[in-house]
Amino acid sequence: MLTYDQTAPSLYGAQPTSTNLVPVMPATNGLRAQPHHRHIWIITGPAGCGKSTVGKHIADSLELPYIEGDEYHPKANIEKMGNGIPLTDADRWDWLILLREQSVRELETGASGVVVTCSALKKKYRDVIRVASYNNVKVVVHFVYLQATEEMLMARVRARPGHYMKDNMVRSQFESLEEPDHDELSKDVLAVDVSGTMPQVQALALGLVQEVLKQDSLPTAA
């Protein structure tokens, strides 16, 4: 399933008169596509769906900064997951806020966007990150949801030696998972079926992201 509503009002609302973001440096010659917004791309889904691989591909292809969400978990969270203990909502709040704040900091340095990996299993977790756009109307948050079956992801996680995420954690993540609903899919979620090969999934995800950026850009003289 590949879904995105290109008429989402968050992309085409009234432009602000001022922001605290550093301007994107203009091209030195010719024409360039000038984005109206700064974009936070959250690559989401349960363990084993390919968040890091897809996220790095998008970041490298678009020359955007990349944030690996797992690296921002506190030690206590990593120990819990390594011992097969599911994280609670309380374990996740500070982590989600940290990822949101770090994403905004990247934009404030002048980046036109940032790619972040984060499971964001529940709607309320995604809502925590959406606050970034509430605080600054020049910022738009998008979720690239990598959709897969539990059986597929169990097999992938079992094949990852040394990673702290165990296969029983995949089951607990699916128990917690709240797939994006129709409202989310019509506003800020791109859903990508990851049952194909990884190069196919990377190409699909990147193509959808590029289409959103195309919709949010106008050619202007340098």
PDB file of C-alpha atoms in Angstrom:
ATOM      1  CA  MET A   1       0.000   0.000   0.000  1.00  0.00           C
ATOM      2  CA  LEU A   2       1.399   3.377  -1.026  1.00  0.00           C
ATOM      3  CA  THR A   3      -0.625   6.317   0.170  1.00  0.00           C
ATOM      4  CA  TYR A   4      -0.174  10.054   0.420  1.00  0.00           C
ATOM      5  CA  ASP A   5      -2.618  12.911   0.170  1.00  0.00           C
ATOM      6  CA  GLN A   6      -0.859  15.629  -1.807  1.00  0.00           C
ATOM      7  CA  THR A   7      -3.522  18.184  -0.874  1.00  0.00           C
ATOM      8  CA  ALA A   8      -2.762  18.049   2.845  1.00  0.00           C
ATOM      9  CA  PRO A   9      -3.458  21.527   4.247  1.00  0.00           C
ATOM     10  CA  SER A  10      -0.321  21.406   6.415  1.00  0.00           C
ATOM     11  CA  LEU A  11       1.742  21.661   3.219  1.00  0.00           C
ATOM     12  CA  TYR A  12      -0.177  24.480   1.581  1.00  0.00           C
ATOM     13  CA  GLY A  13      -1.421  26.669   4.408  1.00  0.00           C
ATOM     14  CA  ALA A  14      -0.726  30.379   4.859  1.00  0.00           C
ATOM     15  CA  GLN A  15       2.954  31.268   4.944  1.00  0.00           C
ATOM     16  CA  PRO A  16       4.361  32.679   8.201  1.00  0.00           C
ATOM     17  CA  THR A  17       5.815  36.152   8.344  1.00  0.00           C
ATOM     18  CA  SER A  18       8.842  35.048  10.374  1.00  0.00           C
ATOM     19  CA  THR A  19      10.500  31.950  11.850  1.00  0.00           C
ATOM     20  CA  ASN A  20      13.568  31.128  13.888  1.00  0.00           C
ATOM     21  CA  LEU A  21      15.041  28.919  11.163  1.00  0.00           C
ATOM     22  CA  VAL A  22      18.277  29.757   9.382  1.00  0.00           C
ATOM     23  CA  PRO A  23      17.528  30.360   5.667  1.00  0.00           C
ATOM     24  CA  VAL A  24      18.489  27.648   3.199  1.00  0.00           C
ATOM     25  CA  MET A  25      21.459  28.909   1.206  1.00  0.00           C
ATOM     26  CA  PRO A  26      20.386  29.746  -2.376  1.00  0.00           C
ATOM     27  CA  ALA A  27      21.972  28.232  -5.452  1.00  0.00           C
ATOM     28  CA  THR A  28      24.745  30.303  -6.998  1.00  0.00           C
ATOM     29  CA  ASN A  29      23.470  30.043 -10.575  1.00  0.00           C
ATOM     30  CA  GLY A  30      20.557  28.862 -12.683  1.00  0.00           C
ATOM     31  CA  LEU A  31      17.189  27.828 -11.293  1.00  0.00           C
ATOM     32  CA  ARG A  32      16.451  25.854  -8.174  1.00  0.00           C
ATOM     33  CA  ALA A  33      13.394  24.364  -6.545  1.00  0.00           C
ATOM     34  CA  GLN A  34      12.726  26.531  -3.510  1.00  0.00           C
ATOM     35  CA  PRO A  35      10.926  24.585  -0.760  1.00  0.00           C
ATOM     36  CA  HIS A  36       8.240  26.369   1.189  1.00  0.00           C
ATOM     37  CA  HIS A  37       8.885  24.289   4.298  1.00  0.00           C
ATOM     38  CA  ARG A  38      11.531  22.374   6.238  1.00  0.00           C
ATOM     39  CA  HIS A  39      10.726  18.673   6.399  1.00  0.00           C
ATOM     40  CA  ILE A  40      11.196  16.129   9.180  1.00  0.00           C
ATOM     41  CA  TRP A  41      11.012  12.606   7.747  1.00  0.00           C
ATOM     42  CA  ILE A  42      10.316   9.994  10.440  1.00  0.00           C
ATOM     43  CA  ILE A  43      10.980   6.450   9.204  1.00  0.00           C
ATOM     44  CA  THR A  44       8.684   4.265  11.301  1.00  0.00           C
ATOM     45  CA  GLY A  45       7.644   0.676  11.867  1.00  0.00           C
ATOM     46  CA  PRO A  46       8.390  -2.279  14.153  1.00  0.00           C
ATOM     47  CA  ALA A  47      11.836  -3.808  14.643  1.00  0.00           C
ATOM     48  CA  GLY A  48      13.269  -5.452  11.545  1.00  0.00           C
ATOM     49  CA  CYS A  49      11.230  -3.507   8.975  1.00  0.00           C
ATOM     50  CA  GLY A  50      14.312  -1.763   7.569  1.00  0.00           C
ATOM     51  CA  LYS A  51      14.088   1.683   9.147  1.00  0.00           C
ATOM     52  CA  SER A  52      17.840   2.297   9.241  1.00  0.00           C
ATOM     53  CA  THR A  53      18.513   0.976   5.744  1.00  0.00           C
ATOM     54  CA  VAL A  54      15.672   2.955   4.180  1.00  0.00           C
ATOM     55  CA  GLY A  55      16.354   6.054   6.271  1.00  0.00           C
ATOM     56  CA  LYS A  56      20.041   6.173   5.365  1.00  0.00           C
ATOM     57  CA  HIS A  57      19.182   5.710   1.694  1.00  0.00           C
ATOM     58  CA  ILE A  58      16.772   8.652   1.745  1.00  0.00           C
ATOM     59  CA  ALA A  59      19.187  10.835   3.709  1.00  0.00           C
ATOM     60  CA  ASP A  60      22.131  10.024   1.425  1.00  0.00           C
ATOM     61  CA  SER A  61      20.090  10.463  -1.751  1.00  0.00           C
ATOM     62  CA  LEU A  62      18.752  13.866  -0.679  1.00  0.00           C
ATOM     63  CA  GLU A  63      21.939  14.935   1.149  1.00  0.00           C
ATOM     64  CA  LEU A  64      20.069  15.424   4.413  1.00  0.00           C
ATOM     65  CA  PRO A  65      21.280  14.914   7.986  1.00  0.00           C
ATOM     66  CA  TYR A  66      20.383  11.533   9.451  1.00  0.00           C
ATOM     67  CA  ILE A  67      19.407  10.692  13.030  1.00  0.00           C
ATOM     68  CA  GLU A  68      19.475   7.042  14.136  1.00  0.00           C
ATOM     69  CA  GLY A  69      16.774   6.926  16.782  1.00  0.00           C
ATOM     70  CA  ASP A  70      18.121   3.822  18.531  1.00  0.00           C
ATOM     71  CA  GLU A  71      21.281   5.729  19.437  1.00  0.00           C
ATOM     72  CA  TYR A  72      19.244   8.192  21.504  1.00  0.00           C
ATOM     73  CA  HIS A  73      17.697   5.609  23.817  1.00  0.00           C
ATOM     74  CA  PRO A  74      18.996   5.939  27.387  1.00  0.00           C
ATOM     75  CA  LYS A  75      21.039   3.046  28.724  1.00  0.00           C
ATOM     76  CA  ALA A  76      18.134   1.862  30.878  1.00  0.00           C
ATOM     77  CA  ASN A  77      15.913   1.449  27.812  1.00  0.00           C
ATOM     78  CA  ILE A  78      18.572  -0.489  25.921  1.00  0.00           C
ATOM     79  CA  GLU A  79      19.103  -2.802  28.889  1.00  0.00           C
ATOM     80  CA  LYS A  80      15.373  -3.454  29.167  1.00  0.00           C
ATOM     81  CA  MET A  81      15.041  -4.291  25.486  1.00  0.00           C
ATOM     82  CA  GLY A  82      18.173  -6.434  25.575  1.00  0.00           C
ATOM     83  CA  ASN A  83      16.594  -8.432  28.397  1.00  0.00           C
ATOM     84  CA  GLY A  84      13.369  -8.865  26.455  1.00  0.00           C
ATOM     85  CA  ILE A  85      11.412  -6.390  28.590  1.00  0.00           C
ATOM     86  CA  PRO A  86       9.039  -4.196  26.542  1.00  0.00           C
ATOM     87  CA  LEU A  87       9.335  -0.449  27.007  1.00  0.00           C
ATOM     88  CA  THR A  88       6.454   1.362  28.656  1.00  0.00           C
ATOM     89  CA  ASP A  89       5.001   4.698  27.613  1.00  0.00           C
ATOM     90  CA  ALA A  90       6.946   6.290  30.465  1.00  0.00           C
ATOM     91  CA  ASP A  91      10.183   4.844  29.047  1.00  0.00           C
ATOM     92  CA  ARG A  92       9.497   6.411  25.666  1.00  0.00           C
ATOM     93  CA  TRP A  93       8.355   9.973  26.385  1.00  0.00           C
ATOM     94  CA  ASP A  94      11.777  11.534  27.006  1.00  0.00           C
ATOM     95  CA  TRP A  95      13.236   9.601  24.057  1.00  0.00           C
ATOM     96  CA  LEU A  96      10.536  10.873  21.692  1.00  0.00           C
ATOM     97  CA  ILE A  97      10.935  14.450  22.888  1.00  0.00           C
ATOM     98  CA  LEU A  98      14.711  14.195  22.478  1.00  0.00           C
ATOM     99  CA  LEU A  99      14.333  12.991  18.882  1.00  0.00           C
ATOM    100  CA  ARG A 100      11.910  15.812  18.132  1.00  0.00           C
ATOM    101  CA  GLU A 101      14.204  18.434  19.623  1.00  0.00           C
ATOM    102  CA  GLN A 102      17.272  17.061  17.854  1.00  0.00           C
ATOM    103  CA  SER A 103      15.381  17.113  14.547  1.00  0.00           C
ATOM    104  CA  VAL A 104      14.450  20.761  15.014  1.00  0.00           C
ATOM    105  CA  ARG A 105      18.048  21.616  15.930  1.00  0.00           C
ATOM    106  CA  GLU A 106      19.193  20.166  12.604  1.00  0.00           C
ATOM    107  CA  LEU A 107      16.708  22.390  10.777  1.00  0.00           C
ATOM    108  CA  GLU A 108      17.807  25.437  12.747  1.00  0.00           C
ATOM    109  CA  THR A 109      21.341  24.994  11.393  1.00  0.00           C
ATOM    110  CA  GLY A 110      20.003  25.555   7.871  1.00  0.00           C
ATOM    111  CA  ALA A 111      19.176  22.026   6.711  1.00  0.00           C
ATOM    112  CA  SER A 112      16.141  21.829   4.437  1.00  0.00           C
ATOM    113  CA  GLY A 113      15.158  18.547   6.060  1.00  0.00           C
ATOM    114  CA  VAL A 114      16.236  15.735   8.339  1.00  0.00           C
ATOM    115  CA  VAL A 115      15.665  11.969   8.285  1.00  0.00           C
ATOM    116  CA  VAL A 116      15.000  10.206  11.602  1.00  0.00           C
ATOM    117  CA  THR A 117      14.427   6.548  12.443  1.00  0.00           C
ATOM    118  CA  CYS A 118      11.874   5.972  15.191  1.00  0.00           C
ATOM    119  CA  SER A 119       9.460   3.075  15.677  1.00  0.00           C
ATOM    120  CA  ALA A 120       6.607   5.474  16.626  1.00  0.00           C
ATOM    121  CA  LEU A 121       4.335   2.492  17.162  1.00  0.00           C
ATOM    122  CA  LYS A 122       1.376   4.351  18.644  1.00  0.00           C
ATOM    123  CA  LYS A 123      -0.524   7.384  17.433  1.00  0.00           C
ATOM    124  CA  LYS A 124       0.249   9.246  20.649  1.00  0.00           C
ATOM    125  CA  TYR A 125       3.970   8.674  20.026  1.00  0.00           C
ATOM    126  CA  ARG A 126       3.615  10.134  16.550  1.00  0.00           C
ATOM    127  CA  ASP A 127       1.689  13.037  18.029  1.00  0.00           C
ATOM    128  CA  VAL A 128       4.654  13.860  20.283  1.00  0.00           C
ATOM    129  CA  ILE A 129       6.817  14.369  17.196  1.00  0.00           C
ATOM    130  CA  ARG A 130       4.078  16.274  15.362  1.00  0.00           C
ATOM    131  CA  VAL A 131       4.453  19.013  17.979  1.00  0.00           C
ATOM    132  CA  ALA A 132       7.505  20.186  15.993  1.00  0.00           C
ATOM    133  CA  SER A 133       5.169  21.571  13.334  1.00  0.00           C
ATOM    134  CA  TYR A 134       2.840  23.120  15.907  1.00  0.00           C
ATOM    135  CA  ASN A 135       5.713  25.196  17.235  1.00  0.00           C
ATOM    136  CA  ASN A 136       6.803  26.423  13.800  1.00  0.00           C
ATOM    137  CA  VAL A 137       4.522  26.479  10.769  1.00  0.00           C
ATOM    138  CA  LYS A 138       7.522  26.342   8.433  1.00  0.00           C
ATOM    139  CA  VAL A 139       8.233  22.819   9.692  1.00  0.00           C
ATOM    140  CA  VAL A 140       6.300  19.840   8.312  1.00  0.00           C
ATOM    141  CA  VAL A 141       6.518  16.379   9.878  1.00  0.00           C
ATOM    142  CA  HIS A 142       6.032  13.278   7.722  1.00  0.00           C
ATOM    143  CA  PHE A 143       6.019   9.591   8.658  1.00  0.00           C
ATOM    144  CA  VAL A 144       7.260   6.933   6.246  1.00  0.00           C
ATOM    145  CA  TYR A 145       5.581   3.820   7.655  1.00  0.00           C
ATOM    146  CA  LEU A 146       7.320   0.591   6.630  1.00  0.00           C
ATOM    147  CA  GLN A 147       4.540  -1.974   6.649  1.00  0.00           C
ATOM    148  CA  ALA A 148       5.286  -5.681   7.108  1.00  0.00           C
ATOM    149  CA  THR A 149       3.883  -8.846   8.665  1.00  0.00           C
ATOM    150  CA  GLU A 150       5.010 -10.078  12.063  1.00  0.00           C
ATOM    151  CA  GLU A 151       6.323 -13.315  10.545  1.00  0.00           C
ATOM    152  CA  MET A 152       8.538 -11.449   8.095  1.00  0.00           C
ATOM    153  CA  LEU A 153      10.041  -9.237  10.780  1.00  0.00           C
ATOM    154  CA  MET A 154      10.592 -12.112  13.213  1.00  0.00           C
ATOM    155  CA  ALA A 155      12.742 -13.801  10.577  1.00  0.00           C
ATOM    156  CA  ARG A 156      14.710 -10.628   9.906  1.00  0.00           C
ATOM    157  CA  VAL A 157      15.424  -9.921  13.570  1.00  0.00           C
ATOM    158  CA  ARG A 158      16.594 -13.499  14.161  1.00  0.00           C
ATOM    159  CA  ALA A 159      19.125 -12.942  11.376  1.00  0.00           C
ATOM    160  CA  ARG A 160      20.638  -9.850  13.085  1.00  0.00           C
ATOM    161  CA  PRO A 161      23.330 -11.147  15.469  1.00  0.00           C
ATOM    162  CA  GLY A 162      24.410  -8.808  18.233  1.00  0.00           C
ATOM    163  CA  HIS A 163      21.476  -6.390  18.036  1.00  0.00           C
ATOM    164  CA  TYR A 164      19.777  -5.729  21.369  1.00  0.00           C
ATOM    165  CA  MET A 165      16.298  -6.136  19.870  1.00  0.00           C
ATOM    166  CA  LYS A 166      15.291  -9.795  20.315  1.00  0.00           C
ATOM    167  CA  ASP A 167      12.650 -11.652  18.329  1.00  0.00           C
ATOM    168  CA  ASN A 168      10.243 -11.756  21.275  1.00  0.00           C
ATOM    169  CA  MET A 169      10.350  -7.956  21.256  1.00  0.00           C
ATOM    170  CA  VAL A 170       8.956  -7.993  17.725  1.00  0.00           C
ATOM    171  CA  ARG A 171       5.870  -9.744  19.067  1.00  0.00           C
ATOM    172  CA  SER A 172       5.477  -7.174  21.836  1.00  0.00           C
ATOM    173  CA  GLN A 173       5.877  -4.354  19.318  1.00  0.00           C
ATOM    174  CA  PHE A 174       3.097  -5.764  17.160  1.00  0.00           C
ATOM    175  CA  GLU A 175       0.921  -5.996  20.257  1.00  0.00           C
ATOM    176  CA  SER A 176       1.537  -2.276  20.839  1.00  0.00           C
ATOM    177  CA  LEU A 177       1.374  -1.259  17.178  1.00  0.00           C
ATOM    178  CA  GLU A 178      -1.359   1.167  16.152  1.00  0.00           C
ATOM    179  CA  GLU A 179      -1.174   1.321  12.388  1.00  0.00           C
ATOM    180  CA  PRO A 180      -1.801   4.789  10.935  1.00  0.00           C
ATOM    181  CA  ASP A 181      -5.523   5.366  10.497  1.00  0.00           C
ATOM    182  CA  HIS A 182      -7.280   6.948   7.528  1.00  0.00           C
ATOM    183  CA  ASP A 183      -6.922  10.432   8.975  1.00  0.00           C
ATOM    184  CA  GLU A 184      -3.157  10.041   9.379  1.00  0.00           C
ATOM    185  CA  LEU A 185      -2.748   8.482   5.940  1.00  0.00           C
ATOM    186  CA  SER A 186      -4.591  11.416   4.399  1.00  0.00           C
ATOM    187  CA  LYS A 187      -2.379  14.007   6.097  1.00  0.00           C
ATOM    188  CA  ASP A 188       1.199  13.059   6.872  1.00  0.00           C
ATOM    189  CA  VAL A 189       1.852   9.312   6.537  1.00  0.00           C
ATOM    190  CA  LEU A 190       3.416   7.531   3.566  1.00  0.00           C
ATOM    191  CA  ALA A 191       2.789   3.778   3.858  1.00  0.00           C
ATOM    192  CA  VAL A 192       5.287   1.514   2.094  1.00  0.00           C
ATOM    193  CA  ASP A 193       4.882  -2.259   1.755  1.00  0.00           C
ATOM    194  CA  VAL A 194       8.291  -3.766   2.564  1.00  0.00           C
ATOM    195  CA  SER A 195       7.610  -7.275   1.249  1.00  0.00           C
ATOM    196  CA  GLY A 196       9.750  -6.619  -1.828  1.00  0.00           C
ATOM    197  CA  THR A 197      13.528  -6.587  -2.024  1.00  0.00           C
ATOM    198  CA  MET A 198      15.322  -3.886  -0.083  1.00  0.00           C
ATOM    199  CA  PRO A 199      16.377  -1.986  -3.242  1.00  0.00           C
ATOM    200  CA  GLN A 200      12.720  -1.973  -4.308  1.00  0.00           C
ATOM    201  CA  VAL A 201      11.594  -0.715  -0.909  1.00  0.00           C
ATOM    202  CA  GLN A 202      14.273   1.982  -0.896  1.00  0.00           C
ATOM    203  CA  ALA A 203      13.244   3.139  -4.360  1.00  0.00           C
ATOM    204  CA  LEU A 204       9.543   3.232  -3.434  1.00  0.00           C
ATOM    205  CA  ALA A 205      10.137   5.186  -0.240  1.00  0.00           C
ATOM    206  CA  LEU A 206      12.525   7.647  -1.867  1.00  0.00           C
ATOM    207  CA  GLY A 207      10.156   8.178  -4.787  1.00  0.00           C
ATOM    208  CA  LEU A 208       7.289   9.084  -2.470  1.00  0.00           C
ATOM    209  CA  VAL A 209       9.461  11.486  -0.490  1.00  0.00           C
ATOM    210  CA  GLN A 210      10.676  13.142  -3.684  1.00  0.00           C
ATOM    211  CA  GLU A 211       7.098  13.575  -4.891  1.00  0.00           C
ATOM    212  CA  VAL A 212       6.156  15.358  -1.661  1.00  0.00           C
ATOM    213  CA  LEU A 213       9.167  17.654  -2.006  1.00  0.00           C
ATOM    214  CA  LYS A 214       8.242  18.353  -5.616  1.00  0.00           C
ATOM    215  CA  GLN A 215       4.764  19.392  -4.522  1.00  0.00           C
ATOM    216  CA  ASP A 216       6.274  21.713  -1.916  1.00  0.00           C
ATOM    217  CA  SER A 217       8.661  23.496  -4.276  1.00  0.00           C
ATOM    218  CA  LEU A 218       8.503  26.221  -6.880  1.00  0.00           C
ATOM    219  CA  PRO A 219      11.194  27.067  -9.456  1.00  0.00           C
ATOM    220  CA  THR A 220      12.756  30.431  -8.668  1.00  0.00           C
ATOM    221  CA  ALA A 221      15.585  32.419 -10.178  1.00  0.00           C
ATOM    222  CA  ALA A 222      18.783  32.245  -8.159  1.00  0.00           C
TER     223      ALA A 222
END
